[in-house]
CSV table of C-alpha atoms in Angstrom, one decimal:
chain,number,residue,atom,x,y,z
A,1,UNK,CA,148.6,82.5,-40.7
A,2,UNK,CA,151.4,80.6,-38.7
A,3,UNK,CA,151.4,80.6,-35.0
A,4,UNK,CA,155.1,79.7,-33.4
A,5,UNK,CA,154.8,78.9,-29.7
A,6,UNK,CA,157.7,79.5,-27.8
A,7,UNK,CA,157.5,78.5,-24.0
A,8,UNK,CA,160.1,80.8,-22.1
A,9,UNK,CA,162.1,79.4,-19.0
A,10,UNK,CA,162.8,81.8,-16.2
A,11,UNK,CA,166.2,82.8,-15.6
A,12,UNK,CA,166.5,85.5,-12.8
A,13,UNK,CA,170.1,86.4,-13.5
A,14,UNK,CA,169.7,86.8,-17.0
A,15,UNK,CA,172.3,84.1,-17.7
A,16,UNK,CA,172.8,82.2,-20.9
A,17,UNK,CA,170.4,79.1,-20.8
A,18,UNK,CA,171.8,75.7,-20.6
A,19,UNK,CA,172.0,73.4,-23.6
A,20,UNK,CA,169.5,71.1,-21.9
A,21,UNK,CA,167.1,74.0,-21.5
A,22,UNK,CA,167.6,75.2,-24.9
A,23,UNK,CA,167.0,71.5,-26.1
A,24,UNK,CA,163.8,71.5,-24.0
A,25,UNK,CA,162.1,74.5,-25.7
A,26,UNK,CA,159.6,73.4,-28.2
A,27,UNK,CA,157.8,75.0,-31.1
A,28,UNK,CA,154.2,74.2,-32.0
A,29,UNK,CA,153.2,75.4,-35.3
A,30,UNK,CA,149.9,75.6,-36.7
A,31,UNK,CA,149.9,76.4,-40.4
A,32,UNK,CA,146.7,77.9,-41.9
A,33,UNK,CA,148.3,80.4,-44.6
A,34,UNK,CA,152.0,80.3,-45.2
A,35,UNK,CA,153.4,83.9,-45.3
A,36,UNK,CA,156.1,85.8,-43.4
A,37,UNK,CA,153.9,88.7,-42.8
A,38,UNK,CA,151.2,86.6,-40.9
A,39,UNK,CA,153.4,84.8,-38.7
A,40,UNK,CA,152.9,85.4,-35.0
A,41,UNK,CA,155.5,84.4,-32.3
A,42,UNK,CA,153.8,83.7,-29.0
A,43,UNK,CA,156.3,84.4,-26.1
A,44,UNK,CA,155.3,82.2,-23.3
A,45,UNK,CA,156.8,81.4,-19.9
A,46,UNK,CA,156.9,77.8,-18.5
A,47,UNK,CA,154.2,76.1,-16.5
A,48,UNK,CA,156.6,75.0,-13.9
A,49,UNK,CA,157.6,78.7,-13.2
A,50,UNK,CA,154.0,79.4,-12.7
A,51,UNK,CA,154.0,77.0,-9.9
A,52,UNK,CA,157.2,78.2,-8.5
A,53,UNK,CA,156.0,82.0,-8.5
A,54,UNK,CA,152.8,80.7,-6.8
A,55,UNK,CA,154.6,78.9,-4.0
A,56,UNK,CA,157.2,81.6,-3.6
A,57,UNK,CA,154.6,84.2,-2.8
A,58,UNK,CA,151.7,82.4,-1.4
A,59,UNK,CA,153.7,79.6,0.3
A,60,UNK,CA,156.1,82.2,2.0
A,61,UNK,CA,153.1,84.3,3.1
A,62,UNK,CA,151.6,81.2,4.9
A,63,UNK,CA,154.9,80.6,6.5
A,64,UNK,CA,155.1,84.1,7.8
A,65,UNK,CA,151.5,84.0,8.9
A,66,UNK,CA,152.4,81.0,10.9
A,67,UNK,CA,155.3,82.7,12.5
A,68,UNK,CA,153.1,85.8,13.4
A,69,UNK,CA,150.4,83.5,15.1
A,70,UNK,CA,153.1,81.9,17.1
A,71,UNK,CA,154.8,85.3,18.2
A,72,UNK,CA,151.6,87.0,19.0
A,73,UNK,CA,151.3,84.7,22.1
A,74,UNK,CA,154.2,86.8,23.6
A,75,UNK,CA,155.4,83.8,25.5
A,76,UNK,CA,159.2,84.8,24.6
A,77,UNK,CA,161.5,87.7,24.7
A,78,UNK,CA,161.8,87.3,20.8
A,79,UNK,CA,158.1,87.7,20.3
A,80,UNK,CA,158.1,91.3,19.4
A,81,UNK,CA,160.9,90.6,16.7
A,82,UNK,CA,158.7,87.6,15.6
A,83,UNK,CA,155.6,89.8,15.4
A,84,UNK,CA,157.3,92.6,13.6
A,85,UNK,CA,159.2,90.5,11.1
A,86,UNK,CA,156.3,88.1,10.1
A,87,UNK,CA,154.3,91.4,9.5
A,88,UNK,CA,156.8,92.7,7.0
A,89,UNK,CA,157.3,89.3,5.6
A,90,UNK,CA,153.4,89.0,5.0
A,91,UNK,CA,153.3,92.4,3.5
A,92,UNK,CA,156.0,92.0,1.2
A,93,UNK,CA,154.7,88.6,0.0
A,94,UNK,CA,151.4,89.8,-0.4
A,95,UNK,CA,152.6,92.9,-2.6
A,96,UNK,CA,154.7,90.4,-4.4
A,97,UNK,CA,151.6,88.0,-5.2
A,98,UNK,CA,149.5,91.1,-6.3
A,99,UNK,CA,152.1,92.0,-9.1
A,100,UNK,CA,153.0,88.6,-10.3
A,101,UNK,CA,149.4,87.4,-10.3
A,102,UNK,CA,148.5,88.7,-13.8
A,103,UNK,CA,151.3,86.8,-15.2
A,104,UNK,CA,150.5,83.6,-13.3
A,105,UNK,CA,146.9,83.6,-14.5
A,106,UNK,CA,147.4,85.0,-18.0
A,107,UNK,CA,145.3,83.2,-20.7
A,108,UNK,CA,147.3,80.7,-22.7
A,109,UNK,CA,150.4,81.7,-20.7
A,110,UNK,CA,151.4,84.2,-23.3
A,111,UNK,CA,153.4,87.3,-21.9
A,112,UNK,CA,153.4,89.0,-25.3
A,113,UNK,CA,153.5,88.2,-29.1
A,114,UNK,CA,155.9,89.2,-31.9
A,115,UNK,CA,154.4,89.9,-35.3
A,116,UNK,CA,157.6,89.9,-37.7
A,117,UNK,CA,157.8,91.7,-41.1
A,118,UNK,CA,158.1,95.2,-42.2
A,119,UNK,CA,154.7,96.1,-40.6
A,120,UNK,CA,155.3,94.0,-37.7
A,121,UNK,CA,155.2,94.9,-34.2
A,122,UNK,CA,155.4,93.6,-30.4
A,123,UNK,CA,152.1,93.3,-28.8
A,124,UNK,CA,151.1,92.8,-25.2
A,125,UNK,CA,147.3,92.7,-23.9
A,126,UNK,CA,147.4,96.4,-23.6
A,127,UNK,CA,150.2,97.9,-25.6
A,128,UNK,CA,151.6,97.5,-29.1
A,129,UNK,CA,154.8,99.1,-30.7
A,130,UNK,CA,155.7,99.0,-34.3
A,131,UNK,CA,158.9,97.2,-34.9
A,132,UNK,CA,160.1,99.9,-37.5
A,133,UNK,CA,159.7,102.4,-34.4
A,134,UNK,CA,161.8,100.7,-32.1
A,135,UNK,CA,165.2,102.4,-31.1
A,136,UNK,CA,166.2,100.0,-28.4
A,137,UNK,CA,164.9,97.5,-26.1
A,138,UNK,CA,165.8,95.9,-22.9
A,139,UNK,CA,164.8,93.7,-20.0
A,140,UNK,CA,165.5,95.9,-16.9
A,141,UNK,CA,164.0,97.5,-13.9
A,142,UNK,CA,161.7,100.4,-14.7
A,143,UNK,CA,161.4,103.6,-12.6
A,144,UNK,CA,162.2,104.1,-9.0
A,145,UNK,CA,159.2,102.2,-7.2
A,146,UNK,CA,159.1,99.4,-4.6
A,147,UNK,CA,157.9,97.1,-7.5
A,148,UNK,CA,161.1,97.9,-9.5
A,149,UNK,CA,163.1,96.4,-6.7
A,150,UNK,CA,161.6,93.1,-7.3
A,151,UNK,CA,160.5,92.9,-10.9
A,152,UNK,CA,162.0,93.5,-14.4
A,153,UNK,CA,160.1,94.6,-17.5
A,154,UNK,CA,160.5,94.6,-21.1
A,155,UNK,CA,161.2,98.3,-21.7
A,156,UNK,CA,160.9,99.5,-25.3
A,157,UNK,CA,162.8,102.7,-26.4
A,158,UNK,CA,160.9,104.4,-29.5
A,159,UNK,CA,162.3,106.7,-32.1
A,160,UNK,CA,160.1,109.5,-31.0
A,161,UNK,CA,161.8,109.2,-27.4
A,162,UNK,CA,159.1,107.3,-25.7
A,163,UNK,CA,159.1,104.4,-23.3
A,164,UNK,CA,156.7,101.4,-23.4
A,165,UNK,CA,156.7,99.1,-20.5
A,166,UNK,CA,155.4,95.4,-21.2
A,167,UNK,CA,155.6,93.4,-17.8
A,168,UNK,CA,157.4,90.0,-17.9
A,169,UNK,CA,156.7,89.2,-14.3
A,170,UNK,CA,160.3,87.9,-13.9
A,171,UNK,CA,159.2,84.9,-16.1
A,172,UNK,CA,161.2,85.9,-19.1
A,173,UNK,CA,164.4,84.1,-20.1
A,174,UNK,CA,166.5,87.0,-21.3
A,175,UNK,CA,169.0,84.9,-23.3
A,176,UNK,CA,166.4,83.2,-25.2
A,177,UNK,CA,164.4,86.6,-25.8
A,178,UNK,CA,167.6,88.1,-27.2
A,179,UNK,CA,167.7,85.2,-29.8
A,180,UNK,CA,164.0,85.9,-30.8
A,181,UNK,CA,165.0,89.7,-30.9
A,182,UNK,CA,167.9,88.8,-33.5
A,183,UNK,CA,165.5,86.6,-35.6
A,184,UNK,CA,162.3,88.2,-35.8
A,185,UNK,CA,162.6,92.1,-34.7
A,186,UNK,CA,166.0,93.1,-35.6
A,187,UNK,CA,165.9,92.5,-39.4
A,188,UNK,CA,162.9,94.9,-39.4
A,189,UNK,CA,164.4,97.6,-37.3
A,190,UNK,CA,166.2,100.9,-38.7
A,191,UNK,CA,169.9,100.5,-39.7
A,192,UNK,CA,170.7,102.8,-36.9
A,193,UNK,CA,168.9,100.7,-34.4
A,194,UNK,CA,170.2,97.4,-35.8
A,195,UNK,CA,173.8,99.0,-35.5
A,196,UNK,CA,173.0,100.1,-31.8
A,197,UNK,CA,171.9,96.7,-31.0
A,198,UNK,CA,174.7,94.8,-32.5
A,199,UNK,CA,177.2,97.2,-30.8
A,200,UNK,CA,175.5,96.6,-27.4
A,201,UNK,CA,175.7,92.8,-27.6
A,202,UNK,CA,179.3,92.7,-28.8
A,203,UNK,CA,180.5,95.4,-26.7
């Protein structure tokens, strides 16, 4: 079995990773048994982004809490604005932390795995989709919820018209993931799905 690790750098706009970032992506290979079918690609996020995500949610919550404690003294004409704004800020940051925390504390920092080959699949801790059953896949906002305003997911469209959502917690580099799709997923999709993917990228 061959395990290939891909630490993925966060790219909130989905723009192309810089050359320096691409060069910083490394591959750790553990060869147990050579064979394409037994290769497992672990799609990970960068350790630095775990720290950034933690600070962005918990750190902001602490800042808004400090504003709230100061505004609640009501020693200023703007105190009511401070109380209202800080409460809203704390709620949003607490909500964000609840949704990003599963990604921040994932075992081994693995978002999901790709199992290449004719019998390959994309697999997360809870869901699995056969590559040959994939019609299309996108990193996009899923549904119409408060969560979808802040987080994007890997959404897989299957040939039997189902949608499978795999959370990425905003920690997935879209451009880098597209490269892994071309290398490990696209060759084993149906010809129609391959044509659609190529047309989408080239269009």
